[in-house]
Every structure is written in structure tokens, then in C-alpha cells.
């Protein structure tokens, strides 16, 4: 049998107040586009590095390296603002604030992941928070949602923690489900 692996990614999560503020702004879009596959608010995150399948043996050194990185990372001032879509299929909220700091942190996390020898192929970083995906037969919902988001600017926050998140391998009509595997406070 194949050795156990874990599908995981490293992410930041906005605090509840910031998520509530965006959820309130999205209410008309939720009502207008119930056929979109909306991500659960508990699952909202900003991905820094996608790790793919992580072998179980790599998990302890990964935890240690991420804990160490988080401890040396001053909290980042970020905010949710604007939004857009990828190919009319994926609706996202944009991220503003200390984007230089966000890019530096993501580059460092990606470097430590590579240094652990994890086999991973990542996309160029485009800081965003995925809100919804379109069903095949629903071409208008995502662009309409993106148009509704352009005027949104949320209140900024200090990023509290760095998260290692597991993604369920289940793929189907429902949105992917995520679960926090571990998280570490950023330095204050
Ligand atoms: P997305 O939100 O734009 O889909 C878990 O899949 C998280 O990792 C998602 O936030 C996803 O981005 C991100 N991710 C980055 N690179 C990925 C890849 N190559 N395959 C799947 N997800 C990836």
C-alpha cells in the first residue's frame, strides 16, 4: 500500500471580525447567486504555499520549521479589499495592506518547504481569498459576484497566526473542506 500522505497548504486566515464584515458585504451576492459553490466562511484563508501531498514522515520537521518561521515573523497588517475572478470560474476577494511583507513571508515559507525536500509545484503568488466556484452550467454568477466586490474595502487587521491546513481529498459537487492541522502565533 502507498504510504500515508496528507494534502496540505500553508495559509493566513483573517480574524472573525474581518470575515463577518466581508460576509455582510456578500449577502446580496449570496442571495443573487445561490447556485455558486460558496466556500464555508470557516474555511476562508489566504494561501501562502500549496504543499500537495505531504508524506507523514515530513510532518514533524514541517511543523518545527513553520513554528520557527512564525516565531520570527512580525504580525502583518492586512485587509480584505476588492475582488475578481479567475476565468469566470473562481470568485476571490483581494488582499491589501502589507503585500510586500506577505510576499516575503510566502517566499520564505516556500523556501523552507523546498529545503525539507517536499515535492511540490506551486503557482506564482497572487494573494487572494477564494469565495466561490462556478458550476459548469452557471457562467454568470462569478463575474457578477466579482463586480459586486470591487467597491468593498474591509477594515485592516493584524494577522494573528500562521496555519497549516489540510484539504480533504474528496472531490465532487460540494466545495472542498479544510481543517486546521496546526497553527502558530506570529511574533507581536
Ligand atoms: P485557490 O484558493 O485559488 O483554489 C487549497 O487547495 C489551497 O491551495 C487553495 O487556496 C488553492 O488556491 C491553493 N493552491 C495553490 N496552488 C495550488 C495547486 N497547484 N493545486 C491546488 N491548490 C492550490
Coordinates of C-alpha atoms and ligand atoms in Angstrom, one line a residue:
X1 CA 0.0 0.0 0.0
X2 CA 1.1 3.6 -0.6
X3 CA 2.5 5.3 2.5
X4 CA 0.0 7.7 4.1
X5 CA 0.2 11.3 2.8
X6 CA -1.5 14.5 3.7
X7 CA -2.8 17.1 1.3
X8 CA -1.9 20.4 2.9
X9 CA -1.2 24.1 2.4
X10 CA 0.2 27.0 4.5
X11 CA -2.1 29.9 4.9
X12 CA -3.1 33.0 6.8
X13 CA -6.7 33.5 8.0
X14 CA -8.4 36.8 8.6
X15 CA -9.9 37.2 12.1
X16 CA -13.6 36.7 12.6
X17 CA -14.5 40.4 12.5
X18 CA -12.9 40.8 9.1
X19 CA -14.6 37.7 7.8
X20 CA -18.0 38.9 9.2
X21 CA -17.6 42.2 7.5
X22 CA -16.9 40.6 4.1
X23 CA -19.8 38.1 4.7
X24 CA -22.2 41.0 5.3
X25 CA -21.0 42.7 2.1
X26 CA -21.5 39.4 0.2
X27 CA -25.1 38.9 1.4
X28 CA -26.7 40.3 -1.9
X29 CA -24.3 38.1 -3.9
X30 CA -25.3 35.0 -1.8
X31 CA -28.9 35.8 -2.4
X32 CA -28.5 36.5 -6.1
X33 CA -26.2 33.5 -6.9
X34 CA -27.3 30.5 -4.8
X35 CA -26.0 28.2 -7.5
X36 CA -22.4 29.1 -6.9
X37 CA -20.4 26.7 -4.7
X38 CA -19.7 29.1 -1.9
X39 CA -16.9 28.2 0.4
X40 CA -17.8 28.0 4.1
X41 CA -16.7 31.1 6.0
X42 CA -14.8 28.9 8.5
X43 CA -12.7 27.7 5.5
X44 CA -11.7 31.2 4.2
X45 CA -8.0 31.6 4.0
X46 CA -5.2 33.3 2.1
X47 CA -2.8 30.6 0.8
X48 CA 0.9 31.3 1.0
X49 CA 2.2 27.9 -0.2
X50 CA 0.5 24.8 -1.6
X51 CA 2.3 21.6 -0.5
X52 CA 0.3 19.0 -2.4
X53 CA 0.6 15.5 -0.8
X54 CA 3.0 15.6 2.2
X55 CA 4.4 12.3 3.4
X56 CA 3.6 11.6 7.0
X57 CA 7.3 11.4 7.8
X58 CA 7.7 15.0 6.7
X59 CA 5.1 16.4 9.0
X60 CA 7.2 16.7 12.2
X61 CA 10.0 18.6 10.5
X62 CA 7.5 20.7 8.7
X63 CA 5.8 21.7 12.0
X64 CA 9.2 22.5 13.5
X65 CA 10.2 24.7 10.6
X66 CA 6.8 26.5 10.4
X67 CA 6.8 27.2 14.2
X68 CA 10.3 28.6 13.9
X69 CA 9.3 30.8 10.9
X70 CA 6.2 32.1 12.7
X71 CA 8.1 33.0 15.8
X72 CA 10.5 35.2 13.8
X73 CA 7.7 36.8 11.8
X74 CA 6.3 40.2 12.9
X75 CA 2.5 40.3 12.5
X76 CA 1.4 41.6 9.2
X77 CA -1.1 44.4 8.7
X78 CA -3.5 43.2 6.0
X79 CA -7.1 43.9 4.9
X80 CA -9.6 42.4 2.5
X81 CA -10.4 44.6 -0.4
X82 CA -11.9 44.4 -3.9
X83 CA -12.1 41.1 -5.7
X84 CA -12.1 39.5 -9.0
X85 CA -12.4 36.2 -10.8
X86 CA -10.2 33.7 -12.5
X87 CA -11.6 32.6 -15.9
X88 CA -15.1 33.3 -14.8
X89 CA -14.9 30.1 -12.7
X90 CA -13.4 31.2 -9.3
X91 CA -14.5 34.2 -7.3
X92 CA -12.0 35.7 -4.9
X93 CA -11.6 38.6 -2.5
X94 CA -8.4 40.7 -2.9
X95 CA -5.9 41.4 -0.1
X96 CA -4.4 44.8 0.6
X97 CA -2.1 46.2 3.2
X98 CA 1.5 45.0 3.7
X99 CA 1.7 43.0 0.5
X100 CA 5.5 43.3 0.4
X101 CA 5.5 41.6 3.8
X102 CA 3.1 39.0 2.6
X103 CA 5.2 38.2 -0.5
X104 CA 8.3 37.9 1.7
X105 CA 6.7 35.6 4.1
X106 CA 5.3 33.4 1.3
X107 CA 8.7 33.2 -0.3
X108 CA 10.3 32.2 3.0
X109 CA 7.7 29.6 3.6
X110 CA 8.1 28.2 0.1
X111 CA 11.9 28.1 0.6
X112 CA 11.6 26.2 3.9
X113 CA 9.3 23.7 2.3
X114 CA 11.7 23.1 -0.5
X115 CA 14.6 22.8 1.9
X116 CA 12.7 19.9 3.6
X117 CA 12.7 18.2 0.2
X118 CA 9.0 18.2 -0.2
X119 CA 7.9 17.6 -3.8
X120 CA 5.7 20.5 -4.6
X121 CA 4.8 22.6 -7.6
X122 CA 3.4 25.9 -6.6
X123 CA 1.7 28.7 -8.6
X124 CA 3.1 32.2 -8.6
X125 CA 1.6 34.0 -5.6
X126 CA -1.5 36.1 -6.2
X127 CA -2.7 36.9 -2.7
X128 CA -6.5 36.2 -2.6
X129 CA -9.2 34.5 -0.6
X130 CA -11.3 32.1 -2.6
X131 CA -15.0 32.7 -2.0
X132 CA -16.8 30.5 -4.6
X133 CA -16.5 28.4 -7.6
X134 CA -19.0 28.2 -10.5
X135 CA -20.8 25.1 -11.6
X136 CA -20.4 24.3 -15.2
X137 CA -23.8 25.4 -16.3
X138 CA -23.7 28.7 -14.4
X139 CA -21.4 31.1 -16.4
X140 CA -22.6 34.4 -15.0
X141 CA -22.5 34.1 -11.2
X142 CA -18.8 34.5 -10.7
X143 CA -18.3 37.6 -12.8
X144 CA -21.4 39.2 -11.2
X145 CA -20.0 38.5 -7.8
X146 CA -16.6 40.0 -8.7
X147 CA -18.3 43.1 -10.0
X148 CA -20.2 43.5 -6.7
X149 CA -16.9 43.1 -4.7
X150 CA -15.0 45.9 -6.4
X151 CA -16.3 48.6 -4.0
X152 CA -15.6 46.6 -0.9
X153 CA -12.8 47.7 1.5
X154 CA -12.6 45.9 4.8
X155 CA -11.0 47.2 8.0
X156 CA -7.4 46.2 8.3
X157 CA -6.2 43.7 10.9
X158 CA -3.0 42.3 12.4
X159 CA -2.5 38.8 11.2
X160 CA -2.5 36.6 14.3
X161 CA -1.3 33.2 13.2
X162 CA 0.4 31.0 10.5
X163 CA -1.7 28.0 9.7
X164 CA -1.0 24.5 8.3
X165 CA -4.3 23.5 6.7
X166 CA -5.4 20.0 5.5
X167 CA -7.6 19.8 2.4
X168 CA -10.0 16.9 2.1
X169 CA -9.2 14.6 -0.8
X170 CA -12.9 14.4 -1.6
X171 CA -13.7 16.0 -4.9
X172 CA -17.3 16.3 -6.1
X173 CA -20.1 18.7 -6.4
X174 CA -19.5 20.1 -2.9
X175 CA -16.8 22.6 -2.1
X176 CA -13.5 21.2 -0.7
X177 CA -13.5 21.1 3.1
X178 CA -10.4 22.3 5.0
X179 CA -9.3 21.6 8.5
X180 CA -6.6 23.3 10.6
X181 CA -3.8 20.8 11.3
X182 CA -1.7 23.2 13.4
X183 CA -1.1 26.9 13.8
X184 CA 1.5 29.1 15.4
X185 CA 1.2 32.7 16.6
X186 CA 3.2 35.3 14.8
X187 CA 5.5 37.5 16.8
X188 CA 3.9 40.7 18.1
Ligands
LIG1 P1 -7.3 28.6 -4.7 O1 -8.0 29.1 -3.5 O2 -7.0 29.7 -5.7 O3 -8.0 27.4 -5.3 C1 -6.0 24.6 -1.2 O4 -6.2 23.9 -2.4 C2 -5.5 26.0 -1.4 O5 -4.2 25.9 -2.0 C3 -6.4 26.8 -2.2 O6 -6.4 28.1 -1.6 C4 -5.7 26.9 -3.5 O7 -5.9 28.1 -4.2 C5 -4.3 26.8 -3.2 N1 -3.4 26.2 -4.2 C6 -2.3 26.8 -4.7 N2 -1.7 26.1 -5.6 C7 -2.4 25.0 -5.8 C8 -2.3 23.9 -6.7 N3 -1.3 23.7 -7.5 N4 -3.3 23.0 -6.6 C9 -4.4 23.1 -5.7 N5 -4.5 24.2 -4.9 C10 -3.6 25.1 -4.9

